[in-house]
Coordinates of C-alpha atoms and ligand atoms in Angstrom, one line a residue:
Chain A
M1 CA 63.1 5.6 166.2
K2 CA 61.2 5.3 163.0
L3 CA 59.2 8.4 162.0
G4 CA 56.0 7.8 160.1
F5 CA 53.0 9.6 158.8
L6 CA 49.3 8.7 158.9
V7 CA 46.5 10.5 157.1
D8 CA 43.0 9.9 158.2
L9 CA 41.1 10.3 154.9
H10 CA 37.8 10.4 156.9
L11 CA 39.0 13.7 158.4
C12 CA 40.6 15.3 155.4
M13 CA 38.4 18.0 153.9
G14 CA 40.6 18.8 150.9
C15 CA 41.4 22.4 152.0
K16 CA 45.0 22.0 150.7
G17 CA 46.4 23.8 153.7
C18 CA 49.1 21.2 154.0
E19 CA 50.0 21.5 150.3
V20 CA 50.4 25.3 150.6
A21 CA 52.3 25.1 153.9
C22 CA 54.7 22.6 152.4
K23 CA 55.2 24.8 149.3
V24 CA 56.0 27.8 151.5
E25 CA 58.1 26.0 154.1
N26 CA 60.3 24.2 151.5
E27 CA 60.2 26.8 148.7
V28 CA 58.9 24.3 146.3
P29 CA 58.9 25.9 142.8
L30 CA 55.9 26.1 140.5
S31 CA 55.2 22.9 138.5
S32 CA 56.6 20.9 141.3
W33 CA 55.2 19.4 144.5
R34 CA 56.3 17.6 147.6
L35 CA 52.8 17.1 148.8
R36 CA 49.6 17.4 146.9
V37 CA 45.9 16.7 147.7
K38 CA 44.2 14.8 144.9
Y39 CA 40.5 15.2 144.4
L40 CA 38.5 12.2 143.3
D41 CA 34.8 12.2 142.4
R42 CA 33.0 8.9 142.6
G43 CA 29.6 7.7 141.3
V44 CA 27.3 9.3 138.8
F45 CA 25.4 12.6 139.2
P46 CA 23.3 13.1 141.3
D47 CA 24.6 10.2 143.4
T48 CA 28.2 11.3 143.8
S49 CA 30.8 11.8 146.5
R50 CA 34.2 13.5 146.6
S51 CA 37.3 12.3 148.4
F52 CA 40.6 13.9 149.1
T53 CA 43.9 12.1 149.3
P54 CA 47.1 13.9 150.4
L55 CA 50.1 12.3 148.7
R56 CA 53.7 12.7 149.7
C57 CA 56.9 10.6 149.9
N58 CA 56.3 7.4 151.9
H59 CA 59.8 7.3 153.4
C60 CA 60.0 3.7 152.5
E61 CA 62.0 1.3 154.7
N62 CA 63.2 -0.4 151.5
A63 CA 63.4 2.6 149.3
P64 CA 64.1 2.0 145.6
C65 CA 65.1 5.6 145.2
E66 CA 67.9 5.2 147.7
R67 CA 69.1 2.0 146.0
I68 CA 69.3 3.5 142.5
C69 CA 70.9 6.8 143.5
P70 CA 74.5 6.5 142.1
V71 CA 76.0 9.0 144.5
S72 CA 74.0 8.5 147.8
A73 CA 72.3 11.9 147.5
L74 CA 69.3 10.0 148.7
H75 CA 70.1 8.4 152.0
Y76 CA 68.5 7.1 155.2
L77 CA 68.6 9.1 158.4
D78 CA 68.8 7.3 161.7
N79 CA 65.2 8.3 162.5
G80 CA 64.0 6.5 159.3
I81 CA 63.6 9.6 157.1
V82 CA 64.8 9.1 153.5
N83 CA 66.6 12.4 153.1
I84 CA 68.1 14.1 150.0
D85 CA 71.4 16.0 149.7
N86 CA 70.9 18.1 146.6
E87 CA 74.5 19.4 146.8
R88 CA 75.6 16.0 145.8
C89 CA 72.8 15.1 143.3
I90 CA 74.0 14.8 139.7
G91 CA 70.5 15.1 138.3
C92 CA 70.4 11.7 136.6
A93 CA 66.7 11.2 137.4
G94 CA 67.3 7.6 138.3
C95 CA 65.3 8.1 141.5
M96 CA 62.4 9.4 139.4
M97 CA 62.3 6.2 137.5
A98 CA 62.6 4.2 140.8
C99 CA 60.1 5.8 143.1
P100 CA 56.8 3.9 142.5
Y101 CA 54.8 6.7 143.9
G102 CA 56.1 9.5 141.7
A103 CA 57.2 11.4 144.8
I104 CA 60.4 13.0 143.4
Y105 CA 60.6 16.0 141.1
M106 CA 63.5 17.7 139.4
D107 CA 63.7 21.1 140.9
P108 CA 63.8 23.5 137.9
E109 CA 65.8 26.1 139.9
T110 CA 68.5 23.9 141.3
N111 CA 68.4 21.3 138.6
T112 CA 68.6 18.6 141.2
A113 CA 66.1 16.0 142.5
D114 CA 64.0 16.9 145.5
K115 CA 61.1 15.5 147.5
C116 CA 59.4 15.5 150.8
T117 CA 61.9 15.1 153.6
Y118 CA 59.3 14.8 156.4
C119 CA 60.6 18.3 157.1
A120 CA 63.9 16.8 158.5
H121 CA 65.2 20.3 159.2
R122 CA 62.2 21.1 161.4
V123 CA 62.1 17.7 163.1
E124 CA 65.8 18.1 164.0
G125 CA 64.8 21.3 165.8
G126 CA 62.0 19.6 167.7
L127 CA 59.2 21.0 165.4
L128 CA 56.5 19.2 163.6
P129 CA 56.4 19.1 159.8
A130 CA 54.9 22.2 158.3
C131 CA 52.0 20.3 156.8
V132 CA 51.0 18.7 160.1
V133 CA 50.9 22.1 161.8
A134 CA 48.8 23.6 159.0
C135 CA 46.1 20.9 158.9
P136 CA 43.0 22.4 160.6
V137 CA 41.3 19.0 161.3
E138 CA 44.4 17.1 162.4
A139 CA 44.1 14.6 159.6
N140 CA 47.9 14.4 159.3
I141 CA 49.5 12.5 162.2
F142 CA 53.2 12.3 162.5
G143 CA 55.4 10.5 165.0
D144 CA 57.5 7.5 166.0
I145 CA 55.9 4.3 164.8
E146 CA 58.4 2.2 166.8
D147 CA 57.1 3.8 170.1
D148 CA 53.9 2.0 171.0
T149 CA 52.7 4.9 173.1
S150 CA 53.0 7.5 170.4
H151 CA 49.9 9.1 169.0
I152 CA 50.5 7.6 165.6
S153 CA 51.0 4.1 166.9
Q154 CA 47.9 4.4 169.1
Y155 CA 45.9 5.6 166.1
I156 CA 47.1 2.7 164.0
M157 CA 46.2 0.3 166.8
A158 CA 42.7 1.9 167.1
H159 CA 42.0 1.6 163.4
K160 CA 43.7 -1.8 162.7
G161 CA 42.0 -3.5 159.8
N162 CA 41.4 -0.2 158.1
V163 CA 45.0 1.0 157.8
Q164 CA 46.6 0.9 154.3
V165 CA 49.7 1.8 152.5
R166 CA 50.1 2.6 148.8
K167 CA 51.3 -0.2 146.5
P168 CA 52.3 -2.8 149.1
E169 CA 53.1 -5.2 146.3
K170 CA 56.2 -3.1 145.6
H171 CA 57.9 -4.3 148.8
T172 CA 59.0 -0.8 149.7
N173 CA 57.6 -1.0 153.2
P174 CA 56.2 2.5 153.3
K175 CA 56.1 4.3 156.6
H176 CA 53.2 6.4 155.5
Y177 CA 49.7 5.1 156.3
Y178 CA 46.2 5.9 155.4
V179 CA 43.0 5.3 157.3
G180 CA 39.8 5.2 155.4
G181 CA 41.4 4.9 152.0
G182 CA 40.1 2.6 149.3
T183 CA 41.5 1.1 146.1
S184 CA 40.3 4.1 144.1
S185 CA 42.0 6.6 146.4
L186 CA 45.3 4.8 146.7
D187 CA 45.7 3.0 143.3
P188 CA 46.4 5.4 140.4
L189 CA 45.2 2.8 137.9
A190 CA 41.9 2.4 139.7
H191 CA 40.4 5.6 138.5
E192 CA 39.9 7.6 135.4
R193 CA 42.2 10.5 134.8
I194 CA 41.7 13.1 132.0
E195 CA 44.7 15.3 131.6
G196 CA 43.9 19.0 131.3
Y197 CA 40.6 18.7 133.1
G198 CA 40.3 20.6 136.4
L199 CA 37.5 21.2 138.8
F200 CA 37.8 24.9 139.4
N201 CA 39.6 26.2 136.4
N202 CA 41.3 25.4 133.2
I203 CA 44.6 23.7 134.0
T204 CA 47.5 25.7 132.8
H205 CA 50.1 23.3 131.6
L206 CA 53.6 24.6 132.0
K207 CA 55.9 23.8 129.2
T208 CA 58.4 22.9 131.9
N209 CA 56.4 19.7 132.6
G210 CA 58.4 16.8 131.4
D211 CA 62.1 17.0 131.1
P212 CA 63.0 20.4 129.7
H213 CA 63.6 22.1 133.0
H214 CA 66.6 23.5 131.2
G215 CA 68.0 23.0 127.8
I216 CA 71.1 20.8 127.5
I217 CA 73.3 23.8 127.0
D218 CA 71.8 25.6 129.9
R219 CA 72.7 22.8 132.2
F220 CA 76.3 23.3 131.3
L221 CA 76.1 27.1 131.6
A222 CA 74.0 27.1 134.8
P223 CA 76.9 27.2 137.3
F224 CA 78.2 30.4 135.6
K225 CA 74.8 32.2 135.6
S226 CA 73.2 33.9 138.5
H227 CA 70.8 31.6 140.2
E228 CA 67.1 32.3 139.6
K229 CA 65.5 32.4 142.9
D230 CA 61.9 33.1 142.1
N231 CA 59.3 31.6 139.8
K232 CA 59.2 34.5 137.3
S233 CA 60.2 32.4 134.4
F234 CA 57.2 30.2 134.9
M235 CA 54.8 33.0 135.1
Q236 CA 55.6 34.7 131.8
S237 CA 52.7 34.1 129.6
D238 CA 54.7 33.1 126.6
K239 CA 56.1 30.2 128.6
T240 CA 52.8 28.7 129.3
E241 CA 50.2 27.1 127.2
K242 CA 46.6 26.9 128.0
G243 CA 44.8 23.6 128.1
G244 CA 41.8 22.0 129.7
H245 CA 38.1 22.5 129.3
Chain B
M1 CA 42.0 0.1 135.4
Q2 CA 39.1 2.4 136.0
E3 CA 35.8 0.9 136.9
T4 CA 33.2 0.9 134.1
I5 CA 30.0 0.6 136.0
N6 CA 28.3 3.6 137.4
A7 CA 28.4 2.5 141.0
T8 CA 32.2 2.3 141.2
Q9 CA 33.1 5.0 138.7
S10 CA 35.8 7.3 140.0
L11 CA 37.4 10.3 138.2
V12 CA 40.3 12.5 139.2
T13 CA 38.8 16.0 139.3
L14 CA 41.7 18.0 140.7
D15 CA 45.3 17.2 140.6
V16 CA 48.7 18.3 139.4
A17 CA 49.7 17.7 135.8
L18 CA 51.6 14.5 135.1
P19 CA 55.4 15.0 134.9
G20 CA 55.7 13.6 131.4
I21 CA 58.7 11.8 129.9
I22 CA 61.9 12.4 131.9
W23 CA 64.2 9.9 130.2
G24 CA 63.6 10.7 126.5
G25 CA 65.5 10.6 123.2
I26 CA 68.9 11.3 124.8
I27 CA 68.7 8.1 126.8
T28 CA 67.5 6.2 123.7
I29 CA 70.6 7.4 121.8
N30 CA 72.7 6.4 124.8
M31 CA 71.3 2.8 124.8
W32 CA 71.5 2.5 121.0
A33 CA 75.1 3.7 120.8
K34 CA 76.1 1.5 123.6
S35 CA 74.6 -1.5 121.8
I36 CA 76.7 -0.7 118.8
G37 CA 79.9 -0.2 120.9
T38 CA 79.5 -3.5 122.7
G39 CA 77.9 -5.3 119.9
V40 CA 80.8 -4.9 117.5
I41 CA 83.1 -6.4 120.1
I42 CA 80.9 -9.4 120.8
V43 CA 80.0 -10.1 117.1
G44 CA 83.7 -9.4 116.2
A45 CA 84.9 -12.0 118.7
Y46 CA 82.5 -14.5 117.3
L47 CA 83.8 -13.8 113.8
L48 CA 87.3 -14.2 114.9
F49 CA 86.4 -17.6 116.4
R50 CA 84.8 -18.8 113.2
H51 CA 87.2 -17.3 110.5
K52 CA 90.8 -16.7 109.9
K53 CA 92.0 -13.2 110.6
E54 CA 93.3 -12.9 107.0
Q55 CA 89.6 -12.8 105.9
M56 CA 89.1 -9.6 107.9
P57 CA 92.3 -7.6 107.0
N58 CA 91.5 -4.4 108.9
Y59 CA 89.8 -6.1 111.9
R60 CA 92.4 -5.1 114.5
W61 CA 91.7 -1.4 114.1
L62 CA 88.2 -1.3 112.6
I63 CA 86.5 -3.0 115.5
P64 CA 88.1 -0.9 118.2
L65 CA 87.5 2.2 116.1
I66 CA 83.7 1.6 115.7
A67 CA 83.5 0.7 119.4
F68 CA 85.5 3.8 120.4
I69 CA 83.2 6.1 118.5
A70 CA 80.0 4.5 119.6
L71 CA 81.1 4.4 123.2
N72 CA 82.0 8.0 123.2
V73 CA 78.6 8.9 121.8
F74 CA 77.1 6.8 124.6
L75 CA 79.2 8.5 127.3
L76 CA 78.5 12.0 125.8
F77 CA 74.8 11.3 125.9
T78 CA 75.0 9.9 129.4
L79 CA 76.7 13.2 130.4
I80 CA 74.3 15.6 128.7
D81 CA 71.3 13.9 130.1
L82 CA 72.4 14.8 133.6
H83 CA 70.8 17.9 135.0
Q84 CA 74.1 18.6 136.8
P85 CA 76.7 17.4 134.2
Y86 CA 79.7 18.7 136.0
R87 CA 78.8 16.6 139.0
M88 CA 79.3 13.4 137.0
I89 CA 82.6 13.1 138.9
N90 CA 80.5 12.4 142.0
I91 CA 79.9 8.9 140.6
F92 CA 83.6 8.3 141.1
L93 CA 84.1 10.4 144.3
H94 CA 81.0 9.2 146.1
P95 CA 80.0 5.9 144.5
H96 CA 77.0 4.0 145.7
F97 CA 77.5 0.5 144.6
T98 CA 73.9 -0.7 145.1
S99 CA 73.1 1.4 142.1
A100 CA 73.5 -0.1 138.6
I101 CA 74.1 3.4 137.4
T102 CA 77.3 3.5 139.5
V103 CA 78.5 0.0 138.7
G104 CA 77.7 0.6 135.0
A105 CA 79.5 3.9 134.8
W106 CA 82.6 2.4 136.4
I107 CA 82.7 -0.7 134.1
A108 CA 81.8 1.3 131.0
S109 CA 84.6 3.8 131.7
L110 CA 87.2 1.0 132.2
F111 CA 85.8 -0.7 129.0
T112 CA 86.2 2.5 127.0
L113 CA 89.7 3.0 128.3
L114 CA 90.8 -0.5 127.3
V115 CA 89.1 -0.1 123.9
S116 CA 91.0 3.2 123.4
V117 CA 94.3 1.4 124.1
M118 CA 93.4 -1.3 121.6
L119 CA 92.5 1.3 119.1
I120 CA 95.8 3.1 119.4
I121 CA 97.8 -0.1 119.1
G122 CA 95.6 -1.3 116.2
L123 CA 95.9 1.9 114.3
A124 CA 99.7 2.0 114.8
S125 CA 100.1 -1.5 113.5
G126 CA 97.4 -1.1 110.8
F127 CA 99.1 1.9 109.3
P128 CA 102.8 1.3 109.6
D129 CA 103.8 4.0 107.2
V130 CA 102.2 6.7 109.3
L131 CA 104.8 8.1 111.7
R132 CA 107.2 5.4 110.5
H133 CA 110.2 6.8 112.5
N134 CA 108.3 8.1 115.4
G135 CA 109.6 6.4 118.6
V136 CA 106.2 6.2 120.3
A137 CA 104.5 4.8 117.2
K138 CA 107.3 2.2 116.9
K139 CA 106.7 1.2 120.5
L140 CA 103.0 0.9 119.9
R141 CA 103.6 -1.2 116.8
G142 CA 105.6 -3.5 119.0
S143 CA 102.7 -3.8 121.6
E144 CA 100.7 -6.4 119.7
S145 CA 101.0 -8.8 122.6
L146 CA 99.3 -6.2 124.9
Y147 CA 96.5 -6.0 122.3
D148 CA 96.1 -9.7 122.4
K149 CA 96.1 -9.7 126.2
L150 CA 93.4 -7.0 126.3
S151 CA 91.1 -8.6 123.8
P152 CA 89.6 -11.3 126.1
I153 CA 89.3 -8.8 128.9
V154 CA 87.4 -6.4 126.6
L155 CA 85.2 -9.2 125.3
F156 CA 84.4 -10.2 128.9
L157 CA 83.6 -6.6 129.9
A158 CA 81.4 -6.1 126.8
F159 CA 78.7 -8.3 128.4
P160 CA 78.2 -6.4 131.7
V161 CA 78.5 -3.1 129.8
T162 CA 75.7 -4.1 127.5
L163 CA 73.6 -5.6 130.2
Y164 CA 73.9 -3.1 133.0
T165 CA 71.2 -0.9 131.5
A166 CA 68.8 -3.8 132.0
I167 CA 69.8 -3.8 135.7
I168 CA 69.1 0.0 135.9
M169 CA 65.7 -0.7 134.4
A170 CA 65.2 -3.6 136.8
E171 CA 65.9 -1.1 139.7
S172 CA 63.4 1.3 138.2
S173 CA 60.6 0.0 140.4
A174 CA 58.2 2.6 139.1
R175 CA 58.4 1.1 135.5
E176 CA 57.2 -2.4 135.7
L177 CA 57.5 -3.0 132.0
W178 CA 61.2 -2.6 132.2
Q179 CA 61.4 -5.0 135.1
A180 CA 60.5 -8.0 133.0
P181 CA 63.3 -10.7 133.0
T182 CA 63.2 -10.5 129.2
E183 CA 64.8 -7.1 129.3
L184 CA 68.2 -8.7 130.0
T185 CA 67.8 -10.9 126.9
Q186 CA 66.5 -8.0 124.8
M187 CA 69.5 -5.9 125.8
F188 CA 71.9 -8.7 124.7
L189 CA 70.0 -9.2 121.4
A190 CA 70.1 -5.5 120.8
A191 CA 73.9 -5.6 121.0
L192 CA 73.9 -8.5 118.5
I193 CA 71.6 -6.6 116.1
A194 CA 73.5 -3.3 116.4
G195 CA 76.9 -5.0 116.2
A196 CA 76.0 -7.2 113.2
A197 CA 74.3 -4.3 111.4
T198 CA 77.1 -1.9 111.9
L199 CA 79.7 -4.5 110.8
L200 CA 77.7 -5.2 107.7
L201 CA 78.0 -1.5 106.8
F202 CA 81.8 -1.3 107.4
S203 CA 83.1 -4.7 106.3
A204 CA 83.7 -4.0 102.6
K205 CA 87.2 -5.5 102.8
W206 CA 86.1 -8.7 104.5
S207 CA 85.5 -12.0 102.8
D208 CA 82.0 -13.1 101.6
A209 CA 82.0 -16.0 104.1
V210 CA 82.4 -13.5 107.0
K211 CA 79.7 -11.2 105.7
K212 CA 77.4 -14.1 105.3
D213 CA 78.1 -15.0 108.9
I214 CA 77.4 -11.5 110.1
T215 CA 74.1 -11.5 108.2
L216 CA 73.2 -14.8 109.9
V217 CA 73.9 -13.2 113.3
L218 CA 71.6 -10.3 112.3
I219 CA 68.8 -12.7 111.2
F220 CA 69.1 -14.8 114.4
A221 CA 69.1 -11.7 116.7
V222 CA 66.1 -9.9 115.0
T223 CA 64.1 -13.1 115.0
F224 CA 64.5 -13.8 118.7
S225 CA 64.1 -10.2 119.7
F226 CA 60.9 -9.9 117.6
L227 CA 59.5 -13.1 119.2
I228 CA 60.2 -11.7 122.7
Y229 CA 58.4 -8.4 121.8
M230 CA 55.4 -10.3 120.4
G231 CA 55.4 -12.6 123.5
E232 CA 55.2 -9.5 125.7
Y233 CA 52.7 -7.8 123.5
F234 CA 50.2 -10.6 123.1
F235 CA 50.7 -13.4 125.6
S236 CA 52.8 -13.1 128.7
F237 CA 51.4 -12.8 132.2
K238 CA 51.8 -9.2 133.1
S239 CA 51.2 -7.0 136.2
S240 CA 48.3 -4.6 135.9
E241 CA 50.9 -1.7 135.5
A242 CA 52.7 -3.4 132.6
E243 CA 49.3 -4.2 131.0
A244 CA 48.3 -0.5 131.3
T245 CA 51.6 0.5 129.9
L246 CA 51.3 -1.7 126.9
A247 CA 47.9 0.0 126.1
Y248 CA 50.0 2.8 124.7
I249 CA 51.3 0.5 121.9
H250 CA 48.0 -1.4 121.3
L251 CA 46.0 -0.2 118.4
G252 CA 45.0 3.4 118.8
G253 CA 47.6 4.0 121.5
T254 CA 49.9 7.0 121.4
Y255 CA 52.9 5.0 120.5
S256 CA 51.2 2.2 118.4
I257 CA 52.4 3.5 115.0
Q258 CA 56.0 4.0 116.2
F259 CA 56.0 0.6 117.7
W260 CA 54.8 -1.2 114.6
V261 CA 57.1 0.9 112.3
A262 CA 59.9 -0.2 114.6
M263 CA 58.9 -3.8 114.4
I264 CA 58.8 -3.7 110.6
L265 CA 62.0 -1.7 110.1
G266 CA 64.0 -3.3 112.9
Y267 CA 62.9 -6.9 112.8
I268 CA 60.6 -8.1 110.0
L269 CA 62.4 -6.3 107.1
P270 CA 66.0 -7.2 108.1
F271 CA 64.9 -10.8 108.5
F272 CA 63.6 -11.1 105.0
L273 CA 66.3 -8.9 103.4
G274 CA 68.9 -10.8 105.3
I275 CA 67.7 -14.2 103.9
L276 CA 67.4 -12.6 100.4
S277 CA 71.0 -11.3 100.6
I278 CA 72.3 -14.7 101.6
K279 CA 70.3 -16.5 98.9
E280 CA 71.2 -14.1 96.1
N281 CA 74.6 -13.2 97.5
T282 CA 73.7 -9.5 97.2
K283 CA 75.7 -7.3 99.5
S284 CA 73.7 -4.2 98.9
V285 CA 70.6 -5.9 100.1
A286 CA 72.4 -6.9 103.3
K287 CA 73.4 -3.2 103.8
V288 CA 69.8 -2.1 103.4
A289 CA 68.9 -4.7 106.0
A290 CA 71.5 -3.3 108.3
V291 CA 70.4 0.3 108.0
S292 CA 66.8 -0.8 108.5
A293 CA 67.7 -2.8 111.6
L294 CA 69.6 0.1 113.1
I295 CA 66.7 2.5 112.6
G296 CA 64.1 0.0 113.8
L297 CA 66.2 -0.8 116.9
Y298 CA 66.4 2.9 117.8
L299 CA 62.6 3.3 117.4
A300 CA 61.8 0.2 119.4
K301 CA 64.1 1.2 122.2
D302 CA 62.6 4.6 122.2
V303 CA 59.0 3.3 122.5
W304 CA 60.0 0.9 125.3
L305 CA 61.7 3.7 127.2
K306 CA 59.0 6.2 126.9
I307 CA 55.7 4.4 127.4
P308 CA 56.1 3.4 131.1
Q309 CA 56.7 7.1 131.8
L310 CA 53.3 8.0 130.6
L311 CA 51.5 6.2 133.4
P312 CA 50.3 8.2 136.5
L313 CA 52.1 6.8 139.5
S314 CA 50.0 8.3 142.3
Ligands
LIG401 S1 58.1 7.1 148.4 FE1 59.5 7.2 146.7 S2 60.9 8.9 147.1 FE2 59.8 8.3 149.0 S3 61.2 6.8 150.0 FE3 59.7 5.7 148.8 S4 60.7 5.3 146.9 FE4 61.8 7.0 147.9
LIG402 S1 68.7 12.5 140.4 FE1 70.0 12.9 142.1 S2 69.0 12.0 143.9 FE2 68.1 11.2 142.1 S3 69.2 9.2 141.7 FE3 70.2 10.8 140.4 S4 71.8 11.6 141.8 FE4 70.4 10.5 143.1
LIG403 S1 56.6 16.7 155.9 FE1 57.4 18.7 155.2 S2 58.3 18.2 153.2 FE2 56.9 16.5 153.7 S3 54.9 17.0 152.8 FE3 54.9 17.8 154.9 S4 55.6 19.9 154.8 FE4 56.2 18.9 152.8

């Protein structure tokens, strides 16, 4: 069994339901994401179009994150999921340097690396990943890509020639496919990106972006302090800085 | 890169903020200190091959002492960069040997241990009046043969210890600039630069011929390292990711000034000052070259570490 994902970008309407469902299901802290939906505007006014691309871990068959992890915190499951054991993670961030898709974040609450696990905990119990359940247009398809009769395999067969993965040149063999993507959707260097610019609002840049999830001393003291379980520290206005246009 | 004609223009209009630099100054100091720690061993061995040990009277404790201090700085900065520093032990309890981080940590720990043993023996023999009648000190003074047996092992280990960071970088599939084959050579040349520069600063008691040789190593290393940087900057075939990364050091780029200051301080200035010091036999000029090279090396490593982390990955 090899579990895989497919997103049909023709169907995705950018509602971010999957993004929110993932946040809730996995208690992903602010400033971090396991899944995000990126908006891209193409062309020049008035002749423009907007596309939406959900981005998550690809659960690569040849995963550089697994290879570089010094303590096997990142490891393969038999069903093909690249899982993470954050009890073992030492927080070296090697995986963040290795993942070509930027799919890993350093959890500011646990001080360990984390990422999409294809909801391994739900899959184990026979449930679908939270993001799949939340998608109102069934743009996210999840299943066994080694089973030719599965919905995902059938979908890939039906759209062959129009199925892509991100950065195939990295030889990671992603098990996450896109239908209806183009270079500008899937290649981060193929579009312009202006930091601080957001569609609906000014982007609030948290100071916690970048490395200082904790100061160095805090990392040593963390085990002796009570664990902060909510996102309050990120919501205090003095910890945020306004940016954008 | 983004398309420049209207028909294909595309712009990110809603997304999360980029994560920024994850491996920052702490890792730069880590690499820089490691270059000193391994460099003094490698350059020291070369000097011993070329000169009589009488020309380097305090060699047997000075080299392990510098290496010991630098390696401990390197290990300390490795530790404090971890988000879970107490779990460092997991590298030894749950090692994953496909990871250059694991292999490097194991070899570097063994290397530091052996350098520590050499330092203790070297100090005991170098200062016979200290603890003259102490039994342990006497035993250590009699362990010269152990020192001699450890020397080639430590020299051998100095190479993988200095090079393994290049393998970590090669395993960093998200940072194509680091994956260039030249990284291995640059890591070795950095050890030569750091080793030679540090020895120039602490070799007051060594003969002029030895100092001249150290200066030559410095000149050789900065020249080749500079040529590789220039080759990568101007000429080499690059992936689109590496090309986009180098835009940060091209004119107007965020790290352009730091890069060129690094090139001048670390490579161009030490080259000319080194030649001048050999020609005029002025040791103070050689020391200025050494300090300049150490600062420039730090700045260059820092730029090379940070710029690939500025690119959006998805
Ligand atoms: S997408 Fe990144 S985090 Fe996910 S398996 Fe591949 S390399 Fe690892
Ligand atoms: S941060 Fe954690 S999961 Fe990532 S490579 Fe280091 S130990 Fe492994
Ligand atoms: S599979 Fe689970 S962890 Fe992965 S993006 Fe979906 S909800 Fe998040």
